[in-house]
Amino acid sequence: MTQLSDSSLSRLFSPRSIAIVGASATPGKIGAMPVALLRQHGYDGRILPINPRAGAIQDLPAFPDLAALDAEADLVILAVPAAHAAQALERARPGQVGGAVVFTSGFSETGASGAEMQQHLCAVARERGIRLLGPNCLGFMNVRRNVYATFSPAPANGAVAPGGIGMVSQSGAFGAYAYSMARERGLGLSHWISTGNEADIDVADCIEWLARDADTRVIMAYMEGCRDGSKLRRALNAARDAGKPVVVTKIGRTQAGAQAAASHTAALAGDDAVYDALFRQYGALRARTIEEFFNLGYALDTWKQAPQGKRLGIFTISGGVGALMADEAEEAGLALPEPSAPAQARLLERVPFASARNPVDVTGQAVSEPGLLLATAEDMLADGRYDALAVFLAAAGSSEALWPTFEAFARQLQARHPGVPLAISALFPPARRRELERLGCLVFADPSAAIRTIGAVAGSAASHADAAAGREDVDESAWVPDAAPVLDAYNEVQAMDLLRQAGLPASRCALAADADAAVLAAASLNAPAVLKVVSPDIVHKSDAGGVKLNVSGEDALRRAYADIMASVRRHRPDARIDGVLVAPMAQKGVECIAGVHCDPVFGPVVMFGLGGVFVEVLKDVSFRLAPFGRSEALAMIREIKGYALLQGARGAPPCDIGALADALAALSRFAHARRGDFSSMEVNPLLALPEGQGALALDAVVIPTATRACGHSC
């Protein structure tokens, strides 16, 4: 509705005075709950009940409307029917109100008439410079400042502790559940925000504001959709710049999902793939389950520094559970280096029946020999070969007699190795668990959950650094779009010309309208030729006999041209034929595919994968939002499962991966610069040549967008 500013949202989320329109003294009414909560939790600002039929509400002086207030209201809570919400705001003087939370439903979620009321409410707020949260939302809480602008019963049943997690949810029901879960898990919150219909303030606004909020260290967000992709990208970028991890649970699919078109990219670039790419590109951690959502938030808030890599040490008193944890570690992409040979020797000298490899199993001897825990862990960590340590203590954690040993172990290990995050799996009583958490340790009853959580956050600092590098090496000015008009359609030759304009290495080619032209074009190649029919009606050229390879000599060229024309006319007599493309035979390399699809929310999205069966059947591809630089392109290439083939497999030479990355980065810049002109592009194959020899685009399909505008509000 209005341009985001820190000051406007700060006035709303940290109000010094709160007016409640529709305030009530009747328990159970939504207008009664915020007044009761604010008083119950000790809000120290002014509480200004608004009710024209009461002189006092819950022992507080009441006012008939906003105009009657004797002061400004940083925040107004609207707890009145939808039909009266705009009228209530109209009574506010310009500048009197900073922000409004609209609890009431009955707006755009109900249909056209509700949407019209919502638009009117927004117009009134805009005229008066008021930021809107909602409508149809549960409101928000600023836990550190005791602001409870909500009608949720969750805080009435027990307040969550103040802490460093800022939580924002598009769903009020999930938000209330998440608040209760945070309280049960012992997570401390800075803010809790429910955005509802998002008529003005949306999840992206809240993430960006929390990224700049001094009380917030970790951001947890629950999303069902996004209408403004650029704003969400900016918000995630702000969190990354601030060094604040973002954990996201994204469910559902946007209404404007990617439509399948005549390209692999459009077919594969579904909404979920695009969101995955977005979160990966900006360093946000995506949680697939509610358990993972809270485990990640818990880990990032408890550990003041995430693991700097993926080397995990496992230390256990049970060999069987150690093996289980090792299996989980492998699935989570964690490495399990062995301790140094001297460290292994010292352990075996002390406990001959121990297992000194990783997982390190000291057996139940650790229970009868208290110093063994710390000595073994110290030996493991002495030479810096682990980024995190996971310890399994089984039911021993419930022993009061052993608690001093475990507490001293955690305290001393954290003090001596602060850069190595520690997770302990054991059955500790709640009070003991909280004490370990205050020391900076993660505590899990389930060792598998501990390993999965470590795997998810491991290397997040490096991931942030890679993402930042990928952003920093983007040079959007490296390709400036010219003023040449966009064609209504592109044949293969014109598409290849466009790729060269974009800065991609594209094979030389020419369009031959007859056999004489084909001979003339081939004469300039100084290499055997490839001939391919050019027709907008023939997608699979080989099936129609429209391709001839490794053709040399005038007679052979003429025969090849004639054979192509005859075969195509037999298979597709109705096909329009522009001629035959003549290009040099390419040398051997690994066939890849690169493409661009214009997502209606996020704009151009670039795809990369290996060609052939890998994209047709296995769908082994990666995505990034354009534009991006070389570092991000390299990460994109390394992400696919078939990356080993590019590194050199079965005696093949490694490919020129740097050249591939440069081609992808150039394609992303072109797609971004010309985002209003093309709905999709596909380079197939993009040939990865041996290292040092570059990459080469051999064929391309370009589909202009009919409206000359990408649907995501370019």
XYZ file of C-alpha atoms in Angstrom:
714
model
C 0.000 0.000 0.000
C 2.749 2.433 0.952
C 6.515 2.296 0.694
C 8.069 0.360 3.548
C 9.956 2.398 6.093
C 11.539 1.258 9.310
C 10.069 4.174 11.207
C 6.475 3.489 10.173
C 6.650 -0.172 11.162
C 8.628 0.582 14.321
C 5.875 2.897 15.471
C 3.351 0.115 14.878
C 5.336 -2.784 16.370
C 6.795 -0.798 19.307
C 3.905 1.504 20.261
C 3.960 3.828 23.236
C 0.182 4.169 23.160
C -2.511 1.737 21.986
C -6.144 2.489 21.191
C -8.613 -0.415 20.995
C -11.648 0.400 18.832
C -14.439 -1.933 19.916
C -12.898 -2.425 23.366
C -15.087 -4.539 25.608
C -15.380 -5.548 29.231
C -17.138 -8.792 28.335
C -14.773 -11.769 28.615
C -14.575 -13.775 25.408
C -15.179 -10.865 23.041
C -12.303 -10.048 20.713
C -12.354 -6.444 21.909
C -11.828 -7.570 25.505
C -8.823 -9.804 24.939
C -6.152 -7.231 23.945
C -7.073 -4.932 26.849
C -6.842 -7.843 29.285
C -3.584 -9.140 27.825
C -1.896 -5.741 27.816
C -2.757 -5.261 31.477
C -1.974 -8.864 32.457
C 1.525 -8.745 30.949
C 2.484 -5.303 32.209
C 2.426 -3.069 29.111
C 3.726 0.288 30.359
C 2.329 2.551 27.639
C -1.120 4.175 27.489
C -4.096 1.889 26.849
C -6.968 3.830 25.262
C -10.250 1.899 25.006
C -12.645 3.200 22.313
C -16.337 2.449 22.897
C -19.106 5.014 22.383
C -21.434 3.204 24.806
C -19.144 2.963 27.820
C -17.422 5.476 30.075
C -14.847 2.929 31.220
C -13.585 -0.435 30.028
C -11.843 -2.777 32.464
C -11.270 0.139 34.847
C -9.752 2.324 32.103
C -11.334 5.578 30.865
C -13.000 5.002 27.474
C -13.422 7.382 24.529
C -16.253 7.477 21.977
C -13.979 7.494 18.906
C -10.450 8.235 17.736
C -11.202 11.919 17.231
C -11.981 12.217 20.946
C -8.546 11.037 22.023
C -6.441 13.626 23.801
C -3.203 12.225 22.337
C -1.699 10.336 19.440
C -2.100 6.573 19.199
C 0.935 4.818 17.802
C -1.252 1.751 17.321
C -4.974 1.283 16.800
C -6.531 -2.156 17.196
C -9.750 -2.495 15.179
C -12.050 -5.064 16.794
C -15.256 -3.963 15.056
C -17.282 -5.514 12.211
C -15.777 -5.183 8.734
C -18.436 -2.713 7.626
C -17.392 -0.274 10.394
C -13.599 -0.587 10.185
C -12.988 2.126 7.570
C -15.449 4.448 9.292
C -13.546 4.058 12.576
C -10.246 5.017 10.907
C -11.869 7.977 9.170
C -12.316 9.548 12.608
C -8.525 9.683 13.053
C -6.743 12.966 12.395
C -3.875 12.965 9.839
C -0.704 11.866 11.637
C -2.569 10.893 14.796
C -2.294 7.143 14.229
C 0.865 5.284 13.244
C -0.502 1.842 12.460
C -3.618 -0.270 12.724
C -4.193 -3.959 13.375
C -7.454 -5.194 11.883
C -8.714 -8.342 13.589
C -11.992 -8.519 11.713
C -12.717 -10.962 8.912
C -15.211 -10.380 6.095
C -12.867 -8.638 3.659
C -11.157 -9.928 0.500
C -11.241 -13.530 1.729
C -15.048 -13.509 1.301
C -15.295 -12.371 -2.319
C -15.845 -9.264 -4.431
C -17.850 -7.208 -1.931
C -15.341 -7.920 0.815
C -12.463 -7.009 -1.500
C -14.149 -3.690 -2.218
C -14.424 -2.963 1.519
C -10.764 -3.868 1.929
C -9.758 -1.461 -0.840
C -11.756 1.312 0.825
C -10.119 0.575 4.176
C -6.690 0.785 2.525
C -7.576 4.076 0.856
C -8.611 5.600 4.195
C -5.420 4.383 5.851
C -3.286 5.689 2.980
C -4.831 9.148 3.221
C -3.945 9.303 6.912
C -0.496 7.723 6.662
C -1.534 4.635 8.633
C 0.152 1.262 8.103
C -2.244 -1.716 8.168
C -1.651 -5.198 9.563
C -4.410 -7.524 8.387
C -7.351 -7.495 8.041
C -8.504 -10.942 9.114
C -5.454 -11.506 11.287
C -4.625 -12.414 14.892
C -2.447 -9.326 15.297
C 1.017 -9.275 16.813
C 3.028 -9.374 20.038
C 6.209 -7.538 20.930
C 7.272 -9.875 23.712
C 10.174 -7.817 25.055
C 7.976 -4.719 25.430
C 4.858 -6.543 26.625
C 2.772 -5.469 23.626
C -0.067 -7.972 23.102
C -2.055 -6.628 20.170
C -3.899 -9.884 19.631
C -7.083 -11.707 20.512
C -5.385 -15.111 20.484
C -5.927 -17.004 23.752
C -2.400 -18.484 23.492
C -0.617 -15.846 25.647
C -3.434 -15.930 28.208
C -2.485 -19.543 28.892
C 1.127 -18.639 29.571
C 3.570 -16.149 28.114
C 6.507 -17.158 25.993
C 9.899 -16.064 27.283
C 11.532 -12.972 25.771
C 14.251 -14.008 23.341
C 15.849 -13.534 19.961
C 13.420 -15.231 17.563
C 11.141 -13.078 15.435
C 8.206 -15.171 14.193
C 5.854 -14.164 11.369
C 3.005 -16.190 9.901
C 0.477 -15.665 7.127
C -1.830 -18.062 8.954
C -3.318 -16.979 12.249
C -4.119 -20.537 13.300
C -0.575 -21.726 12.601
C 0.784 -18.612 14.270
C -1.123 -19.315 17.495
C 0.034 -22.924 17.386
C 3.619 -21.802 16.776
C 3.449 -19.419 19.746
C 2.298 -22.267 21.980
C 4.963 -24.589 20.575
C 7.638 -21.963 21.206
C 6.477 -21.739 24.803
C 6.542 -25.529 25.187
C 9.980 -25.822 23.569
C 11.379 -22.989 25.673
C 12.123 -20.781 22.674
C 12.352 -17.077 23.422
C 10.594 -14.681 21.051
C 11.262 -11.053 20.258
C 8.143 -10.625 18.105
C 5.207 -12.715 16.945
C 3.289 -11.388 13.932
C 0.257 -12.657 12.026
C -0.317 -10.955 8.651
C -3.759 -12.224 7.564
C -5.001 -10.801 4.250
C -1.879 -8.650 3.823
C -3.754 -5.642 2.472
C -0.664 -3.556 3.268
C 1.988 -5.188 5.469
C 2.995 -8.651 4.264
C 5.430 -11.337 5.381
C 8.227 -9.770 3.325
C 7.758 -6.400 5.078
C 7.970 -8.149 8.443
C 11.090 -10.131 7.518
C 12.810 -6.953 6.339
C 11.840 -5.078 9.499
C 12.937 -7.958 11.742
C 16.250 -8.061 9.856
C 16.911 -4.546 11.189
C 15.419 -5.095 14.635
C 18.076 -5.094 17.365
C 16.125 -7.585 19.510
C 15.910 -10.249 16.789
C 18.674 -12.753 15.984
C 16.719 -15.426 14.073
C 13.652 -15.067 11.835
C 11.071 -17.846 11.502
C 8.421 -17.449 8.792
C 5.380 -19.485 7.758
C 4.213 -18.760 4.212
C 1.344 -19.898 2.030
C 2.110 -17.698 -0.967
C 3.670 -14.499 -2.252
C 2.274 -11.754 -4.468
C 5.383 -9.572 -4.704
C 8.490 -11.578 -5.524
C 10.790 -8.550 -5.700
C 9.842 -7.485 -2.186
C 10.433 -10.954 -0.776
C 13.839 -11.119 -2.459
C 14.722 -7.733 -0.977
C 13.626 -8.888 2.482
C 15.670 -12.086 2.380
C 18.619 -10.076 1.105
C 18.264 -7.681 4.060
C 18.289 -10.623 6.497
C 21.353 -12.081 4.809
C 23.156 -8.736 4.941
C 22.308 -8.465 8.643
C 23.659 -11.970 9.284
C 20.283 -13.148 10.589
C 19.289 -16.663 9.542
C 15.780 -17.143 8.163
C 13.878 -20.416 8.605
C 10.887 -20.756 6.280
C 8.043 -23.217 6.065
C 6.388 -22.675 2.692
C 3.269 -24.678 1.924
C 0.829 -24.710 -0.984
C 1.250 -23.428 -4.523
C 0.542 -19.939 -5.861
C -2.497 -19.455 -8.066
C -0.268 -18.024 -10.790
C 1.841 -21.161 -11.012
C 4.195 -21.767 -13.887
C 2.270 -22.937 -16.948
C 3.689 -25.788 -18.978
C 4.947 -24.628 -22.351
C 6.968 -26.117 -25.185
C 10.154 -26.300 -23.116
C 11.595 -28.418 -20.336
C 12.240 -25.318 -18.263
C 8.612 -24.220 -18.085
C 7.434 -27.747 -17.391
C 9.916 -28.258 -14.535
C 9.867 -24.748 -13.031
C 6.837 -25.317 -10.810
C 6.180 -22.971 -7.927
C 7.872 -25.223 -5.405
C 11.062 -25.418 -7.461
C 11.143 -21.633 -7.744
C 10.682 -21.152 -3.994
C 13.403 -23.718 -3.349
C 15.715 -21.744 -5.625
C 14.780 -18.462 -3.935
C 15.514 -19.727 -0.429
C 18.757 -21.410 -1.474
C 19.917 -18.332 -3.374
C 19.391 -16.034 -0.387
C 20.629 -18.439 2.277
C 17.236 -19.117 3.912
C 16.710 -22.568 5.430
C 13.544 -24.273 4.259
C 11.819 -26.538 6.778
C 9.663 -29.299 5.299
C 7.923 -30.276 8.537
C 6.724 -28.492 11.650
C 9.248 -30.466 13.727
C 12.064 -29.334 11.460
C 10.768 -25.748 11.560
C 11.117 -25.613 15.336
C 14.322 -27.651 15.492
C 16.042 -25.257 13.090
C 14.814 -22.185 14.932
C 15.899 -23.735 18.214
C 19.370 -24.584 16.914
C 20.035 -21.224 15.316
C 18.869 -19.370 18.415
C 20.722 -21.570 20.920
C 23.983 -21.776 19.001
C 25.422 -18.300 18.803
C 27.517 -19.522 15.876
C 26.383 -22.161 13.402
C 28.862 -24.866 12.308
C 31.276 -23.428 9.769
C 31.431 -26.645 7.772
C 30.012 -30.147 7.519
C 32.635 -32.161 9.444
C 30.862 -33.839 12.354
C 32.326 -35.667 15.316
C 30.030 -38.253 16.937
C 30.797 -39.260 20.510
C 28.592 -41.883 22.168
C 28.279 -44.401 24.980
C 26.390 -46.799 22.700
C 27.911 -48.343 19.581
C 24.507 -49.183 18.105
C 23.169 -45.667 18.434
C 26.481 -44.366 17.128
C 25.930 -46.388 13.946
C 22.395 -45.002 13.672
C 23.742 -41.459 14.011
C 26.399 -42.160 11.386
C 23.713 -43.308 8.938
C 21.740 -40.136 9.594
C 24.889 -38.049 9.123
C 25.571 -39.556 5.716
C 21.995 -38.882 4.597
C 22.323 -35.313 5.876
C 25.468 -34.717 3.812
C 27.803 -34.575 6.812
C 31.374 -35.852 6.739
C 32.701 -38.051 9.567
C 36.499 -37.670 9.699
C 38.360 -40.005 12.038
C 40.173 -38.571 15.067
C 43.926 -38.283 14.765
C 45.942 -41.478 15.205
C 47.450 -40.299 18.544
C 43.964 -39.457 19.860
C 42.711 -42.915 18.918
C 45.718 -44.553 20.543
C 45.225 -42.645 23.812
C 41.556 -43.668 24.009
C 42.293 -47.340 23.335
C 45.061 -47.315 25.928
C 42.556 -46.030 28.455
C 39.575 -48.134 27.295
C 40.825 -51.077 25.189
C 37.275 -52.178 24.264
C 36.249 -48.716 23.000
C 35.759 -47.810 19.335
C 38.162 -44.992 18.550
C 36.971 -44.190 15.040
C 34.154 -41.780 14.228
C 31.618 -42.459 15.760
C 33.761 -42.672 18.876
C 32.211 -45.123 21.350
C 33.576 -44.956 24.894
C 30.902 -47.451 26.062
C 29.390 -47.357 29.532
C 32.892 -46.787 30.912
C 32.101 -43.077 30.700
C 29.564 -43.531 33.506
C 32.028 -45.136 35.914
C 34.996 -42.956 34.896
C 33.682 -39.361 34.877
C 36.824 -37.721 33.482
C 36.666 -39.885 30.371
C 33.957 -37.784 28.706
C 35.870 -34.526 28.739
C 39.252 -36.084 28.008
C 37.967 -37.931 24.929
C 36.064 -34.932 23.582
C 39.092 -32.701 24.123
C 41.273 -35.168 22.230
C 38.790 -35.228 19.343
C 38.648 -31.449 19.079
C 42.312 -30.687 19.726
C 43.450 -30.420 16.117
C 40.442 -28.608 14.640
C 39.134 -31.400 12.438
C 35.461 -31.068 13.463
C 32.915 -28.287 12.826
C 30.382 -29.676 15.317
C 30.189 -32.382 17.969
C 27.182 -34.637 18.654
C 27.180 -36.546 21.937
C 24.814 -39.397 22.911
C 24.447 -40.109 26.638
C 21.290 -42.281 26.544
C 19.297 -42.531 29.766
C 22.327 -41.502 31.834
C 21.085 -37.949 31.463
C 18.308 -38.665 33.954
C 20.799 -39.559 36.698
C 21.071 -36.918 39.407
C 24.358 -38.431 40.539
C 25.901 -37.946 37.089
C 24.508 -34.448 36.499
C 27.594 -32.617 37.887
C 29.767 -34.600 35.465
C 27.570 -33.755 32.479
C 27.210 -30.108 33.461
C 30.974 -29.699 33.901
C 31.557 -31.503 30.598
C 29.295 -29.117 28.699
C 30.538 -26.002 30.467
C 34.241 -26.729 29.983
C 33.901 -27.953 26.421
C 31.953 -24.830 25.430
C 34.505 -22.602 27.140
C 37.537 -24.278 25.543
C 36.063 -24.788 22.070
C 33.502 -21.999 21.542
C 33.752 -22.344 17.756
C 32.562 -25.974 17.783
C 28.793 -26.140 18.438
C 27.725 -28.968 20.735
C 24.549 -31.084 20.621
C 23.763 -33.600 23.363
C 21.183 -36.363 23.011
C 19.979 -37.744 26.331
C 16.917 -37.956 28.573
C 17.465 -34.910 30.772
C 14.790 -33.544 33.115
C 13.408 -30.197 31.831
C 15.345 -28.081 34.324
C 18.628 -29.787 33.441
C 17.911 -29.434 29.717
C 17.322 -25.704 30.139
C 20.594 -25.334 32.040
C 22.527 -26.955 29.188
C 20.735 -24.741 26.685
C 21.745 -21.674 28.685
C 25.319 -22.880 28.236
C 24.768 -22.879 24.468
C 24.196 -26.629 23.943
C 21.433 -28.165 21.895
C 19.609 -30.915 23.758
C 17.569 -33.596 21.988
C 15.888 -36.746 23.247
C 16.092 -38.197 19.728
C 19.656 -38.513 18.378
C 18.362 -38.762 14.791
C 16.636 -35.394 15.153
C 19.895 -33.971 16.504
C 21.868 -35.154 13.467
C 19.245 -33.958 10.971
C 19.216 -30.541 12.607
C 23.001 -30.283 12.572
C 22.994 -31.305 8.907
C 20.453 -28.641 8.017
C 22.332 -25.776 9.656
C 25.888 -27.036 9.033
C 27.780 -24.809 6.716
C 25.112 -22.096 6.841
C 27.773 -19.454 7.391
C 29.636 -20.708 4.323
C 26.331 -20.808 2.454
C 25.720 -17.172 3.387
C 29.212 -16.280 2.190
C 28.658 -18.114 -1.107
C 25.306 -16.424 -1.570
C 26.870 -13.035 -0.874
C 29.660 -13.740 -3.353
C 27.080 -14.777 -5.917
C 25.319 -11.483 -5.433
C 28.457 -9.375 -5.424
C 29.716 -10.663 -8.757
C 26.455 -9.827 -10.534
C 27.084 -7.032 -12.995
C 23.687 -6.094 -14.387
C 25.295 -3.430 -16.553
C 27.508 -6.008 -18.275
C 24.790 -6.444 -20.868
C 22.665 -3.470 -21.884
C 19.583 -4.314 -23.965
C 19.526 -2.678 -27.349
C 16.513 -1.009 -28.900
C 16.058 -3.651 -31.592
C 12.426 -4.735 -31.884
C 11.484 -8.188 -30.645
C 10.382 -10.567 -33.365
C 7.024 -12.293 -33.238
C 8.811 -15.630 -33.615
C 12.403 -16.861 -33.737
C 13.765 -19.690 -35.808
C 16.897 -21.543 -34.651
C 19.291 -19.263 -36.526
C 17.704 -16.115 -35.103
C 17.668 -17.687 -31.630
C 21.385 -18.446 -31.886
C 22.057 -14.859 -32.945
C 20.177 -13.723 -29.843
C 22.361 -15.930 -27.645
C 25.479 -14.334 -29.088
C 24.017 -10.908 -28.283
C 23.498 -12.148 -24.720
C 27.190 -13.027 -24.443
C 26.846 -16.804 -24.677
C 29.255 -18.804 -26.814
C 27.053 -19.981 -29.685
C 27.988 -22.179 -32.618
C 28.285 -20.468 -36.022
C 25.302 -21.269 -38.208
C 23.495 -20.089 -41.322
C 20.049 -20.625 -42.813
C 20.104 -22.139 -46.287
C 16.982 -21.789 -48.423
C 18.266 -24.223 -51.054
C 21.076 -26.674 -51.763
C 23.311 -24.037 -53.358
C 23.094 -21.901 -50.218
C 23.867 -24.959 -48.074
C 27.028 -25.677 -50.078
C 28.096 -22.036 -49.835
C 27.481 -21.927 -46.067
C 29.383 -25.162 -45.475
C 32.378 -23.931 -47.477
C 33.127 -21.293 -44.844
C 33.150 -23.737 -41.933
C 36.463 -25.528 -42.577
C 34.897 -28.565 -40.879
C 32.288 -31.247 -41.571
C 28.781 -29.844 -41.398
C 25.546 -30.526 -39.568
C 22.314 -29.910 -41.495
C 19.010 -29.541 -39.611
C 15.582 -28.631 -40.927
C 14.267 -25.304 -39.651
C 10.513 -25.411 -39.110
C 8.233 -23.944 -36.448
C 6.044 -27.051 -36.787
C 8.702 -29.736 -36.215
C 9.991 -30.051 -32.676
C 11.641 -33.474 -32.902
C 13.695 -33.062 -36.076
C 15.409 -36.464 -36.002
C 12.077 -38.303 -35.886
C 11.119 -36.637 -39.169
C 14.494 -37.338 -40.791
C 15.381 -33.686 -40.582
C 18.987 -34.011 -39.360
C 22.194 -35.030 -41.148
C 25.536 -35.198 -39.334
C 29.181 -35.051 -40.353
C 28.528 -34.061 -43.967
C 31.525 -33.133 -46.195
C 31.905 -32.319 -49.884
C 29.586 -30.593 -52.329
C 27.852 -33.739 -53.599
C 27.226 -35.032 -50.108
C 25.860 -31.663 -49.024
C 23.423 -31.545 -51.930
C 22.248 -35.113 -51.244
C 21.841 -34.370 -47.554
C 19.776 -31.267 -48.294
C 17.545 -33.175 -50.708
C 17.122 -36.122 -48.329
C 16.101 -33.803 -45.467
C 13.474 -32.053 -47.587
C 12.049 -35.284 -48.951
C 11.882 -36.964 -45.549
C 10.291 -33.994 -43.820
C 7.633 -33.645 -46.516
C 6.765 -37.344 -46.175
C 6.460 -37.131 -42.392
C 4.908 -33.666 -42.134
C 3.463 -32.543 -45.475
C 1.693 -29.659 -43.743
C 4.795 -28.281 -41.991
C 6.088 -24.797 -42.712
C 9.762 -25.000 -43.691
C 12.096 -21.992 -43.457
C 15.084 -23.898 -44.835
C 18.010 -25.855 -43.436
C 20.431 -24.767 -40.723
C 24.079 -25.375 -41.598
C 26.587 -25.478 -38.734
C 29.971 -27.100 -38.020
C 30.085 -30.476 -36.317
C 30.872 -29.921 -32.670
C 33.654 -31.740 -30.898
C 32.891 -34.183 -28.111
C 31.732 -32.893 -24.761
C 28.995 -33.353 -22.151
C 25.570 -32.212 -23.304
C 23.852 -29.874 -20.855
C 20.666 -27.858 -20.957
C 20.043 -24.283 -19.831
C 16.751 -22.477 -19.910
C 14.792 -19.463 -18.748
C 11.178 -19.369 -17.651
C 9.391 -16.167 -16.625
C 7.678 -16.923 -13.330
C 4.599 -14.728 -12.791
C 5.695 -13.797 -9.255
C 9.496 -13.814 -9.306
C 10.292 -13.036 -12.939
C 12.978 -14.859 -14.950
C 14.147 -18.151 -13.467
C 17.175 -19.924 -14.954
C 17.406 -23.727 -15.121
C 20.505 -25.886 -15.553
C 20.934 -29.631 -15.913
C 22.516 -32.363 -17.941
C 20.869 -33.056 -21.281
C 19.158 -36.144 -22.632
C 17.692 -38.632 -20.180
C 18.836 -36.590 -17.190
C 16.347 -33.852 -17.923
C 13.742 -35.942 -19.764
C 13.370 -38.675 -17.160
C 15.409 -37.955 -14.039
C 14.609 -34.216 -13.922
C 18.061 -33.624 -12.443
C 18.047 -29.836 -12.642
C 18.719 -26.767 -10.515
C 17.179 -23.299 -10.587
C 18.163 -19.734 -9.697
C 16.361 -16.414 -9.949
C 17.933 -13.994 -12.427
C 20.221 -12.153 -12.336
C 23.121 -13.890 -10.645
C 26.877 -14.024 -11.001
C 29.562 -16.618 -11.558
C 29.711 -17.831 -7.944
C 25.998 -18.564 -7.855
C 26.208 -20.255 -11.248
C 28.994 -22.526 -9.966
C 26.857 -23.452 -6.953
C 23.980 -24.147 -9.308
C 26.123 -26.517 -11.394
C 27.518 -28.338 -8.338
C 23.981 -28.893 -7.062
C 22.840 -31.383 -9.679
C 23.265 -35.093 -8.980
C 25.078 -35.596 -12.288
C 27.830 -33.142 -11.376
C 30.352 -36.014 -11.269
C 29.967 -36.417 -15.044
C 31.144 -32.840 -15.518
C 34.129 -33.457 -13.260
C 35.242 -36.332 -15.471
C 33.955 -39.889 -15.143
C 35.148 -43.256 -16.452
C 38.331 -41.785 -17.828
C 36.711 -38.782 -19.513
C 38.471 -35.425 -19.090
C 36.897 -32.878 -16.723
C 34.693 -30.271 -18.377
C 35.248 -26.530 -18.473
C 32.903 -25.861 -15.550
C 34.007 -22.235 -15.268
C 32.939 -21.600 -18.864
C 29.573 -23.226 -18.152
C 29.141 -20.930 -15.150
C 29.997 -17.862 -17.234
C 27.401 -18.918 -19.818
C 24.708 -19.347 -17.147
C 25.531 -15.985 -15.563
C 25.373 -14.293 -18.988
C 22.031 -15.959 -19.693
C 20.692 -14.739 -16.337
C 21.771 -11.145 -17.019
C 20.184 -11.255 -20.460
C 16.962 -12.737 -19.073
C 16.771 -10.047 -16.411
C 17.555 -7.196 -18.787
C 15.031 -8.424 -21.379
C 12.460 -9.784 -18.924
C 9.640 -7.966 -20.646
C 10.417 -9.464 -24.043
C 10.662 -13.238 -23.626
C 8.457 -15.725 -21.814
C 11.012 -18.514 -22.145
C 14.346 -19.460 -23.670
C 16.086 -22.792 -23.884
C 19.632 -23.707 -24.887
C 19.674 -27.414 -25.669
C 22.268 -28.684 -25.928
C 24.747 -26.437 -24.199
C 27.928 -28.400 -24.766
C 30.458 -28.515 -21.935
C 33.843 -28.949 -23.631
C 36.993 -30.282 -21.950
C 38.618 -28.026 -19.367
C 40.152 -24.937 -20.904
C 38.156 -25.245 -24.134
C 34.975 -23.476 -23.058
C 31.310 -24.223 -23.630
C 29.230 -24.004 -26.788
C 25.507 -23.509 -27.398
C 24.446 -25.745 -30.279
C 20.720 -25.058 -30.482
C 18.179 -22.719 -28.934
C 14.453 -22.063 -28.686
C 13.222 -18.551 -27.913
C 9.576 -17.738 -27.191
C 8.690 -14.025 -27.085
C 5.960 -12.946 -24.702
C 2.928 -11.666 -26.572
C 2.316 -8.729 -24.222
C 5.998 -7.700 -24.103
C 5.736 -7.839 -20.327
C 6.616 -10.580 -17.896
C 3.588 -11.302 -15.750
C 5.357 -10.626 -12.442
C 4.987 -6.823 -12.659
C 8.329 -6.092 -14.311
